Tab-separated table of C-alpha atoms in Angstrom:
chain	number	residue	atom	x	y	z
V	1	MET	CA	117.457	31.237	114.043
V	2	LYS	CA	117.685	34.834	115.247
V	3	ILE	CA	120.349	36.885	113.501
V	4	ASP	CA	121.664	40.260	114.637
V	5	VAL	CA	124.524	42.399	113.344
V	6	ILE	CA	126.942	44.577	115.346
V	7	ILE	CA	128.357	47.315	113.146
V	8	SER	CA	131.769	47.916	114.720
V	9	ALA	CA	134.255	46.478	117.221
V	10	ASP	CA	133.481	49.422	119.530
V	11	ASP	CA	129.811	48.439	119.732
V	12	ILE	CA	130.339	44.868	120.998
V	13	LYS	CA	128.566	44.449	124.327
V	14	GLU	CA	128.586	41.267	126.385
V	15	GLU	CA	124.788	41.048	126.633
V	16	LYS	CA	124.451	41.115	122.845
V	17	ILE	CA	126.782	38.157	122.189
V	18	LYS	CA	126.748	35.972	125.302
V	19	GLY	CA	125.850	32.375	124.423
V	20	LYS	CA	125.493	33.223	120.721
V	21	SER	CA	127.438	32.074	117.670
V	22	VAL	CA	129.474	35.064	116.602
V	23	VAL	CA	130.990	35.513	113.158
V	24	VAL	CA	133.740	38.151	113.118
V	25	ILE	CA	134.205	39.847	109.759
V	26	ASP	CA	136.976	42.177	108.637
V	27	ILE	CA	137.276	41.461	104.944
V	28	LEU	CA	139.742	44.352	104.388
V	29	ARG	CA	141.813	42.525	105.519
V	30	ALA	CA	142.323	40.776	108.881
V	31	THR	CA	139.809	37.960	108.496
V	32	SER	CA	140.799	37.461	104.844
V	33	VAL	CA	144.377	37.019	106.088
V	34	ILE	CA	143.344	34.514	108.792
V	35	VAL	CA	141.221	32.429	106.403
V	36	THR	CA	144.045	32.430	103.834
V	37	ALA	CA	146.782	31.533	106.319
V	38	ILE	CA	144.788	28.655	107.818
V	39	ASN	CA	143.778	27.464	104.339
V	40	ASN	CA	147.462	27.451	103.367
V	41	GLY	CA	148.454	25.124	106.199
V	42	CYS	CA	149.316	27.507	109.025
V	43	LYS	CA	148.839	25.585	112.333
V	44	LYS	CA	147.148	28.420	114.127
V	45	VAL	CA	146.779	32.185	114.325
V	46	ILE	CA	147.171	33.992	117.640
V	47	PRO	CA	145.414	37.374	117.542
V	48	VAL	CA	146.773	39.953	119.964
V	49	VAL	CA	145.917	43.596	120.565
V	50	ASN	CA	149.410	45.118	120.982
V	51	VAL	CA	152.565	45.063	118.883
V	52	GLU	CA	154.767	44.392	121.936
V	53	GLU	CA	152.587	41.461	122.984
V	54	ALA	CA	152.948	39.992	119.459
V	55	LYS	CA	156.735	40.360	119.535
V	56	ASP	CA	156.989	38.834	123.032
V	57	ILE	CA	155.265	35.675	121.786
V	58	ALA	CA	157.121	35.400	118.478
V	59	TYR	CA	160.575	36.046	119.924
V	60	LYS	CA	160.291	32.840	121.974
V	61	ASP	CA	160.892	30.853	118.777
V	62	ARG	CA	161.468	32.756	115.541
V	63	ASP	CA	161.496	29.490	113.541
V	64	LEU	CA	157.970	28.602	114.619
V	65	TYR	CA	156.248	31.999	114.859
V	66	LEU	CA	155.561	34.503	112.121
V	67	LEU	CA	154.599	38.091	112.858
V	68	GLY	CA	151.808	39.615	110.781
V	69	GLY	CA	149.527	42.628	110.842
V	70	GLU	CA	149.272	46.346	110.290
V	71	ARG	CA	148.989	49.812	111.714
V	72	LYS	CA	147.336	52.378	109.431
V	73	ALA	CA	147.101	49.594	106.784
V	74	LEU	CA	150.934	49.318	106.617
V	75	LYS	CA	153.398	46.624	107.734
V	76	ILE	CA	154.674	46.962	111.318
V	77	ASP	CA	158.392	47.504	111.868
V	78	GLY	CA	160.133	44.185	112.569
V	79	PHE	CA	157.188	42.070	111.376
V	80	ASP	CA	157.409	39.310	108.733
V	81	PHE	CA	154.205	40.182	106.901
V	82	SER	CA	151.862	43.090	106.395
V	83	ASN	CA	148.100	42.654	106.424
V	84	SER	CA	148.006	41.491	102.788
V	85	PRO	CA	146.502	37.993	102.509
V	86	LEU	CA	148.536	37.434	99.329
V	87	GLU	CA	151.735	37.291	101.414
V	88	TYR	CA	150.516	34.331	103.477
V	89	LYS	CA	151.422	31.692	100.872
V	90	ALA	CA	151.589	27.964	101.622
V	91	ASP	CA	155.391	27.741	101.264
V	92	VAL	CA	155.914	30.293	104.040
V	93	VAL	CA	153.040	29.650	106.468
V	94	ARG	CA	152.775	25.843	106.406
V	95	ASP	CA	153.186	24.383	109.951
V	96	LYS	CA	153.918	27.825	111.348
V	97	ILE	CA	152.033	29.882	113.917
V	98	VAL	CA	151.077	33.401	112.885
V	99	VAL	CA	150.940	36.007	115.658
V	100	MET	CA	148.776	38.788	114.385
V	101	THR	CA	147.821	42.301	115.424
V	102	THR	CA	145.596	44.642	113.419
V	103	THR	CA	143.652	47.795	114.184
V	104	ASN	CA	140.121	46.468	113.833
V	105	GLY	CA	139.843	42.733	113.189
V	106	THR	CA	141.941	41.302	116.004
V	107	ARG	CA	140.301	43.737	118.430
V	108	ALA	CA	136.828	42.571	117.335
V	109	ILE	CA	137.851	38.927	117.855
V	110	LYS	CA	139.199	39.547	121.353
V	111	ARG	CA	136.172	41.632	122.339
V	112	SER	CA	133.843	38.787	121.259
V	113	SER	CA	135.303	36.338	123.774
V	114	LYS	CA	132.032	35.909	125.728
V	115	ALA	CA	130.286	34.324	122.730
V	116	LYS	CA	129.674	30.561	122.612
V	117	ASN	CA	131.455	30.142	119.275
V	118	ILE	CA	133.629	32.666	117.483
V	119	ILE	CA	133.925	31.964	113.779
V	120	ILE	CA	136.200	33.876	111.430
V	121	GLY	CA	134.348	34.937	108.292
V	122	ALA	CA	135.244	36.603	104.998
V	123	MET	CA	133.958	36.585	101.424
V	124	LEU	CA	136.557	33.872	100.822
V	125	ASN	CA	134.779	31.335	103.080
V	126	ALA	CA	131.233	32.739	103.381
V	127	LYS	CA	129.434	29.589	102.164
V	128	ALA	CA	131.415	27.392	104.542
V	129	VAL	CA	130.668	29.787	107.419
V	130	ALA	CA	126.933	29.682	106.635
V	131	LYS	CA	127.058	25.870	106.531
V	132	ARG	CA	128.817	25.781	109.904
V	133	LEU	CA	126.231	28.159	111.440
V	134	LEU	CA	123.438	25.887	110.194
V	135	GLU	CA	125.166	22.887	111.811
V	136	ILE	CA	125.533	24.695	115.163
V	137	ASN	CA	121.920	25.948	114.813
V	138	ASN	CA	122.280	28.615	117.494
V	139	ASP	CA	121.294	32.299	117.406
V	140	VAL	CA	123.852	34.289	115.430
V	141	VAL	CA	125.490	37.692	115.796
V	142	ILE	CA	127.578	38.844	112.871
V	143	VAL	CA	130.222	41.238	114.195
V	144	ASN	CA	131.527	43.715	111.660
V	145	SER	CA	134.959	44.834	112.801
V	146	GLY	CA	134.448	48.159	111.065
V	147	THR	CA	137.187	50.732	110.688
V	148	TYR	CA	138.472	52.688	113.705
V	149	GLY	CA	135.190	52.184	115.567
V	150	GLN	CA	133.058	53.135	112.560
V	151	PHE	CA	130.626	51.151	110.432
V	152	SER	CA	132.339	49.875	107.279
V	153	ILE	CA	130.480	49.103	104.043
V	154	ASP	CA	132.885	46.297	103.086
V	155	ASP	CA	132.074	44.213	106.180
V	156	PHE	CA	128.376	45.014	105.891
V	157	ILE	CA	128.001	43.642	102.380
V	158	CYS	CA	129.847	40.442	103.329
V	159	THR	CA	127.371	40.178	106.215
V	160	GLY	CA	124.550	40.516	103.695
V	161	TYR	CA	126.009	37.674	101.623
V	162	ILE	CA	126.154	35.325	104.645
V	163	LEU	CA	122.609	36.378	105.564
V	164	SER	CA	121.396	35.573	102.051
V	165	LEU	CA	122.901	32.073	102.328
V	166	LEU	CA	121.271	31.477	105.746
V	167	THR	CA	117.910	32.863	104.609
V	168	GLU	CA	117.870	30.437	101.670
V	169	SER	CA	118.442	27.460	103.993
V	170	THR	CA	116.515	28.001	107.226
V	171	ASN	CA	113.868	30.111	108.934
V	172	VAL	CA	115.529	33.258	110.183
V	173	GLU	CA	114.341	36.091	112.407
V	174	LEU	CA	116.176	39.245	111.389
V	175	THR	CA	116.684	42.476	113.295
V	176	ASP	CA	116.285	45.691	111.289
V	177	ILE	CA	120.047	45.988	110.820
V	178	SER	CA	120.221	42.400	109.517
V	179	THR	CA	117.352	43.121	107.123
V	180	THR	CA	119.250	46.160	105.851
V	181	ALA	CA	122.491	44.199	105.294
V	182	LEU	CA	120.562	41.519	103.392
V	183	TYR	CA	118.845	44.168	101.247
V	184	ILE	CA	122.148	45.874	100.401
V	185	TYR	CA	123.621	42.543	99.295
V	186	GLN	CA	120.563	41.566	97.272
V	187	GLN	CA	120.740	44.870	95.386
V	188	ASN	CA	124.511	44.502	94.832
V	189	ASN	CA	125.375	40.821	94.659
V	190	ASP	CA	128.382	41.531	92.462
V	191	ILE	CA	129.821	43.178	95.624
V	192	THR	CA	132.060	45.711	93.870
V	193	SER	CA	129.149	47.921	92.729
V	194	PHE	CA	128.531	48.861	96.358
V	195	ILE	CA	131.878	48.233	98.058
V	196	LYS	CA	133.441	50.955	95.928
V	197	TYR	CA	131.651	53.462	98.233
V	198	ALA	CA	133.517	52.140	101.309
V	199	LYS	CA	136.052	54.608	102.684
V	200	HIS	CA	138.425	51.833	103.757
V	201	TYR	CA	138.244	50.212	100.295
V	202	ASN	CA	139.475	53.499	98.874
V	203	VAL	CA	142.278	53.744	101.451
V	204	ILE	CA	143.554	50.325	100.319
V	205	LYS	CA	143.075	51.342	96.685
V	206	GLU	CA	145.108	54.522	97.203
V	207	LEU	CA	147.916	52.350	98.593
V	208	GLY	CA	147.892	50.594	95.188
V	209	LEU	CA	146.802	47.240	96.628
V	210	PHE	CA	144.447	46.349	93.770
V	211	GLU	CA	145.208	42.621	93.923
V	212	ASP	CA	144.334	42.583	97.622
V	213	LEU	CA	140.971	44.196	96.908
V	214	LYS	CA	140.217	41.772	94.084
V	215	TYR	CA	141.174	38.766	96.222
V	216	CYS	CA	139.354	39.882	99.411
V	217	THR	CA	136.094	40.448	97.530
V	218	THR	CA	136.151	36.997	95.867
V	219	LYS	CA	133.431	34.630	97.053
V	220	ASP	CA	134.001	31.132	98.387
V	221	ILE	CA	137.481	30.055	97.375
V	222	THR	CA	137.836	27.796	100.436
V	223	ASN	CA	135.763	25.646	102.803
V	224	VAL	CA	137.994	26.362	105.774
V	225	VAL	CA	136.165	27.711	108.854
V	226	PRO	CA	138.643	29.091	111.393
V	227	GLU	CA	137.394	29.281	114.965
V	228	TYR	CA	138.751	31.311	117.882
V	229	ARG	CA	138.933	29.513	121.200
V	230	ASP	CA	141.143	30.045	124.266
V	231	GLY	CA	143.219	32.720	122.594
V	232	GLU	CA	143.949	30.794	119.376
V	233	ILE	CA	142.405	30.461	115.947
V	234	THR	CA	142.466	27.025	114.351
V	235	ALA	CA	140.546	25.257	111.600
V	236	LEU	CA	137.659	23.135	112.796
H	1	MET	CA	129.918	69.490	105.487
H	2	LYS	CA	130.759	66.191	107.190
H	3	ILE	CA	127.740	64.039	107.973
H	4	ASP	CA	127.701	61.028	110.266
H	5	VAL	CA	124.828	58.870	111.526
H	6	ILE	CA	124.425	57.274	114.967
H	7	ILE	CA	122.109	54.269	114.732
H	8	SER	CA	120.551	54.190	118.213
H	9	ALA	CA	120.177	56.218	121.409
H	10	ASP	CA	122.457	53.701	123.158
H	11	ASP	CA	125.311	54.469	120.754
H	12	ILE	CA	125.472	58.226	121.391
H	13	LYS	CA	128.941	59.115	122.661
H	14	GLU	CA	130.033	62.611	123.623
H	15	GLU	CA	133.087	62.612	121.339
H	16	LYS	CA	130.906	61.851	118.309
H	17	ILE	CA	128.519	64.789	118.793
H	18	LYS	CA	130.406	67.493	120.691
H	19	GLY	CA	130.289	70.794	118.815
H	20	LYS	CA	128.222	69.284	115.982
H	21	SER	CA	124.717	69.986	114.754
H	22	VAL	CA	122.659	66.988	115.820
H	23	VAL	CA	119.322	66.030	114.318
H	24	VAL	CA	117.384	63.623	116.523
H	25	ILE	CA	114.970	61.378	114.628
H	26	ASP	CA	112.296	59.070	116.005
H	27	ILE	CA	109.645	59.142	113.312
H	28	LEU	CA	107.586	56.378	115.001
H	29	ARG	CA	106.619	58.475	116.862
H	30	ALA	CA	108.274	60.853	119.361
H	31	THR	CA	109.759	63.383	116.946
H	32	SER	CA	106.621	63.276	114.779
H	33	VAL	CA	104.659	64.182	117.936
H	34	ILE	CA	107.015	67.053	118.818
H	35	VAL	CA	106.959	68.527	115.306
H	36	THR	CA	103.160	68.243	115.212
H	37	ALA	CA	102.604	69.761	118.663
H	38	ILE	CA	104.893	72.724	117.975
H	39	ASN	CA	103.346	73.191	114.521
H	40	ASN	CA	99.900	73.283	116.156
H	41	GLY	CA	100.825	76.126	118.487
H	42	CYS	CA	102.150	74.370	121.574
H	43	LYS	CA	104.502	76.826	123.383
H	44	LYS	CA	107.155	74.245	124.142
H	45	VAL	CA	107.802	70.563	124.725
H	46	ILE	CA	109.762	69.419	127.785
H	47	PRO	CA	111.264	65.965	127.176
H	48	VAL	CA	111.959	63.964	130.336
H	49	VAL	CA	113.231	60.439	130.875
H	50	ASN	CA	110.941	59.244	133.704
H	51	VAL	CA	107.178	59.146	134.179
H	52	GLU	CA	107.415	60.491	137.740
H	53	GLU	CA	109.558	63.421	136.594
H	54	ALA	CA	106.924	64.241	133.944
H	55	LYS	CA	104.105	64.148	136.492
H	56	ASP	CA	106.057	66.302	138.982
H	57	ILE	CA	106.357	69.061	136.379
H	58	ALA	CA	102.805	68.845	135.068
H	59	TYR	CA	101.139	68.721	138.482
H	60	LYS	CA	102.477	72.205	139.235
H	61	ASP	CA	99.824	73.621	136.891
H	62	ARG	CA	97.437	71.225	135.201
H	63	ASP	CA	95.906	74.043	133.142
H	64	LEU	CA	99.228	74.875	131.508
H	65	TYR	CA	100.919	71.500	131.203
H	66	LEU	CA	99.828	68.485	129.162
H	67	LEU	CA	101.309	65.031	129.735
H	68	GLY	CA	102.191	62.971	126.660
H	69	GLY	CA	104.177	59.875	125.799
H	70	GLU	CA	104.266	56.104	125.895
H	71	ARG	CA	105.626	52.948	127.400
H	72	LYS	CA	105.585	49.900	125.085
H	73	ALA	CA	103.874	52.132	122.474
H	74	LEU	CA	100.831	52.641	124.766
H	75	LYS	CA	99.477	55.653	126.707
H	76	ILE	CA	100.832	56.046	130.244
H	77	ASP	CA	98.372	55.856	133.144
H	78	GLY	CA	97.290	59.358	134.191
H	79	PHE	CA	98.625	61.031	131.018
H	80	ASP	CA	96.584	63.277	128.707
H	81	PHE	CA	97.892	61.884	125.445
H	82	SER	CA	99.544	58.769	124.075
H	83	ASN	CA	102.421	58.957	121.590
H	84	SER	CA	100.075	59.425	118.629
H	85	PRO	CA	100.797	62.715	116.815
H	86	LEU	CA	97.169	62.825	115.666
H	87	GLU	CA	96.052	63.553	119.250
H	88	TYR	CA	98.120	66.743	119.446
H	89	LYS	CA	95.595	68.930	117.615
H	90	ALA	CA	95.676	72.741	117.618
H	91	ASP	CA	92.544	73.145	119.748
H	92	VAL	CA	94.094	71.171	122.628
H	93	VAL	CA	97.808	72.047	122.455
H	94	ARG	CA	97.718	75.758	121.564
H	95	ASP	CA	99.572	77.859	124.181
H	96	LYS	CA	100.141	74.784	126.336
H	97	ILE	CA	103.395	73.101	127.392
H	98	VAL	CA	103.676	69.396	126.651
H	99	VAL	CA	105.755	67.340	129.092
H	100	MET	CA	106.759	64.228	127.247
H	101	THR	CA	108.398	60.912	128.053
H	102	THR	CA	108.960	58.101	125.542
H	103	THR	CA	111.141	55.016	125.429
H	104	ASN	CA	113.526	56.008	122.655
H	105	GLY	CA	113.066	59.541	121.316
H	106	THR	CA	113.185	61.598	124.506
H	107	ARG	CA	116.160	59.545	125.699
H	108	ALA	CA	118.017	60.254	122.432
H	109	ILE	CA	117.332	63.986	122.821
H	110	LYS	CA	118.595	64.085	126.423
H	111	ARG	CA	121.691	62.025	125.558
H	112	SER	CA	122.564	64.475	122.754
H	113	SER	CA	122.924	67.425	125.140
H	114	LYS	CA	126.643	67.969	124.387
H	115	ALA	CA	125.930	68.870	120.764
H	116	LYS	CA	126.083	72.508	119.604
H	117	ASN	CA	122.564	72.434	118.181
H	118	ILE	CA	119.908	69.775	118.712
H	119	ILE	CA	117.256	69.828	116.018
H	120	ILE	CA	114.121	67.675	116.090
H	121	GLY	CA	113.610	65.926	112.740
H	122	ALA	CA	110.914	63.779	111.161
H	123	MET	CA	109.595	63.061	107.683
H	124	LEU	CA	107.028	65.794	108.414
H	125	ASN	CA	109.659	68.582	108.480
H	126	ALA	CA	112.661	67.005	106.690
H	127	LYS	CA	113.039	69.759	104.056
H	128	ALA	CA	112.911	72.474	106.706
H	129	VAL	CA	115.494	70.596	108.797
H	130	ALA	CA	117.827	70.300	105.795
H	131	LYS	CA	117.408	74.044	105.094
H	132	ARG	CA	118.250	74.862	108.737
H	133	LEU	CA	121.357	72.621	108.628
H	134	LEU	CA	122.528	74.431	105.504
H	135	GLU	CA	122.056	77.791	107.282
H	136	ILE	CA	124.044	76.655	110.337
H	137	ASN	CA	126.658	75.124	107.983
H	138	ASN	CA	128.299	73.016	110.679
H	139	ASP	CA	129.227	69.310	110.655
H	140	VAL	CA	126.151	67.171	111.180
H	141	VAL	CA	125.368	64.004	113.130
H	142	ILE	CA	121.959	62.483	112.498
H	143	VAL	CA	120.961	60.554	115.617
H	144	ASN	CA	118.491	57.757	115.017
H	145	SER	CA	116.695	57.100	118.281
H	146	GLY	CA	116.193	53.487	117.264
H	147	THR	CA	114.026	51.066	119.203
H	148	TYR	CA	115.110	49.791	122.631
H	149	GLY	CA	118.779	50.387	121.797
H	150	GLN	CA	118.538	48.759	118.366
H	151	PHE	CA	118.892	50.171	114.863
H	152	SER	CA	115.469	50.964	113.389
H	153	ILE	CA	114.748	51.018	109.639
H	154	ASP	CA	112.108	53.765	109.969
H	155	ASP	CA	114.575	56.308	111.387
H	156	PHE	CA	117.273	55.223	108.921
H	157	ILE	CA	115.197	55.910	105.820
H	158	CYS	CA	114.196	59.350	107.153
H	159	THR	CA	117.923	59.961	107.647
H	160	GLY	CA	118.469	58.983	104.014
H	161	TYR	CA	115.846	61.498	102.912
H	162	ILE	CA	117.505	64.354	104.832
H	163	LEU	CA	120.886	63.258	103.414
H	164	SER	CA	119.501	63.328	99.879
H	165	LEU	CA	118.300	66.921	100.420
H	166	LEU	CA	121.689	68.010	101.804
H	167	THR	CA	123.610	66.213	99.054
H	168	GLU	CA	121.599	68.077	96.406
H	169	SER	CA	122.463	71.453	97.952
H	170	THR	CA	126.049	71.372	99.230
H	171	ASN	CA	129.312	69.442	99.184
H	172	VAL	CA	129.052	66.685	101.741
H	173	GLU	CA	131.564	64.230	103.148
H	174	LEU	CA	129.734	61.072	104.123
H	175	THR	CA	130.780	58.280	106.463
H	176	ASP	CA	130.009	54.721	105.300
H	177	ILE	CA	126.857	54.594	107.428
H	178	SER	CA	125.660	57.904	105.913
H	179	THR	CA	126.352	56.569	102.414
H	180	THR	CA	124.284	53.480	103.232
H	181	ALA	CA	121.326	55.524	104.563
H	182	LEU	CA	121.397	57.677	101.421
H	183	TYR	CA	121.503	54.585	99.191
H	184	ILE	CA	118.546	52.976	101.003
H	185	TYR	CA	116.498	56.151	100.529
H	186	GLN	CA	117.462	56.545	96.882
H	187	GLN	CA	116.337	52.980	96.180
H	188	ASN	CA	113.073	53.475	98.122
H	189	ASN	CA	112.058	57.111	97.882
H	190	ASP	CA	108.391	56.217	98.307
H	191	ILE	CA	109.441	55.280	101.907
H	192	THR	CA	106.765	52.623	102.466
H	193	SER	CA	108.412	50.060	100.164
H	194	PHE	CA	111.285	49.738	102.646
H	195	ILE	CA	109.782	50.879	105.933
H	196	LYS	CA	107.393	47.923	105.852
H	197	TYR	CA	110.413	45.768	106.853
H	198	ALA	CA	110.876	47.743	110.109
H	199	LYS	CA	109.999	45.733	113.213
H	200	HIS	CA	108.703	48.813	115.030
H	201	TYR	CA	106.491	49.770	112.043
H	202	ASN	CA	104.868	46.369	112.381
H	203	VAL	CA	104.404	46.771	116.143
H	204	ILE	CA	102.463	50.005	115.508
H	205	LYS	CA	100.555	48.308	112.679
H	206	GLU	CA	99.548	45.428	114.958
H	207	LEU	CA	98.163	47.994	117.393
H	208	GLY	CA	95.882	49.102	114.526
H	209	LEU	CA	97.409	52.587	114.299
H	210	PHE	CA	97.304	52.786	110.493
H	211	GLU	CA	96.574	56.516	110.413
H	212	ASP	CA	99.621	57.186	112.607
H	213	LEU	CA	101.843	55.241	110.200
H	214	LYS	CA	100.438	57.051	107.183
H	215	TYR	CA	100.889	60.447	108.843
H	216	CYS	CA	104.397	59.822	110.245
H	217	THR	CA	105.703	58.697	106.843
H	218	THR	CA	104.362	61.789	105.037
H	219	LYS	CA	107.030	64.143	103.731
H	220	ASP	CA	107.217	67.857	104.475
H	221	ILE	CA	103.839	68.977	105.752
H	222	THR	CA	105.404	71.767	107.842
H	223	ASN	CA	108.350	74.172	107.896
H	224	VAL	CA	108.616	74.147	111.679
H	225	VAL	CA	112.088	73.264	113.034
H	226	PRO	CA	111.928	72.532	116.760
H	227	GLU	CA	115.199	72.909	118.639
H	228	TYR	CA	116.158	71.535	122.048
H	229	ARG	CA	118.040	73.910	124.327
H	230	ASP	CA	118.369	74.081	128.125
H	231	GLY	CA	115.880	71.285	128.682
H	232	GLU	CA	113.133	72.644	126.424
H	233	ILE	CA	112.072	72.260	122.810
H	234	THR	CA	110.771	75.354	121.052
H	235	ALA	CA	110.349	76.471	117.464
H	236	LEU	CA	113.190	78.558	116.097
């Protein structure tokens, strides 16, 4: 199994992902939100790039659709939820459809559309994602959403964790960037010792969202593996 | 001083480097060749992208111009030198002009042309490069040439070394990718313990070029700081 890593949504190129199994990661916080919402019984998540596009979909049926996401890490005017996974509780998301727009994560998902499979990964479901990749047994590209087109340490260390799980279970051929992500994780498998250097982690911290940070950096609380297909994210 | 890192020649974008001081790194082996040639008395190095372009320049005066470079890490047909820095000895390069074409390094230099300064960096002159950056006192982007458009561990650890020197001497503001390069170097300041994981290091090793690897990973054997300006690389 060949495994490559793309370090930001801006760096996704069709030739790098075509026919591959892609895992999109944005642990702070889009993919943590998606995993949480699906785990809590949400029917599906529809990721869209623009706020207006999100509203157009949701306004068709405000009983069925929920609006979630962020701009500059804050809730969008007129939306039901911000980008905090802790808001997506079972009693509010069950049997609903979440329409979501975020700066980095939803963009990375949409830009990965030429991949064979597009799996939504986070610390929260990393083991389940690795298991799913082993079942598919295809070459893998782990797409780090990054932050505003930049490499982001938080996504990179989650990538390293998934790589460590795959490396334990199968023969892998790593690119240099994959090797580096694996090394960073192996040196910092408590996660927080390295993630504290991430600029975006500190942005969220400065907003006082300590519970979000604690939750989003927790390993393997669910076996749910959301997958993006034909514009929608559903559990397998 | 803000410091960013670009991880391959393919990822150079004008808006990331415009007005900045760029250091181009390709330690295996283009920038190690340039630093060595200039240190050994070569008048200038002219980096070009194509083999034919290189020959057109050199054939104007075969007594003055030397042809150097590689394709697939091997010497180009009709050229004087391969991409081994050990060939660029004082008795052959003194007062000559080297016309050079390589797969990654010369491309990274040419693609950086919108930067304010373009400095040629390697392990061989890292301390001198850091000193020059401190003199210029401008924001810095360290461009890793990478290998065939991919991130390359060898360039990344050299980047980490230069970052460690800057961090010791001035207040720096690091992006997440800079922080990661610095961390990798700090954990592996003997260089070889981490560089052995680099795919390109192993390509050179399989070609039997052990002396090249030893030389290119040696720190600070010269104070020469080559700079690219108007199509030519000369010592400052």
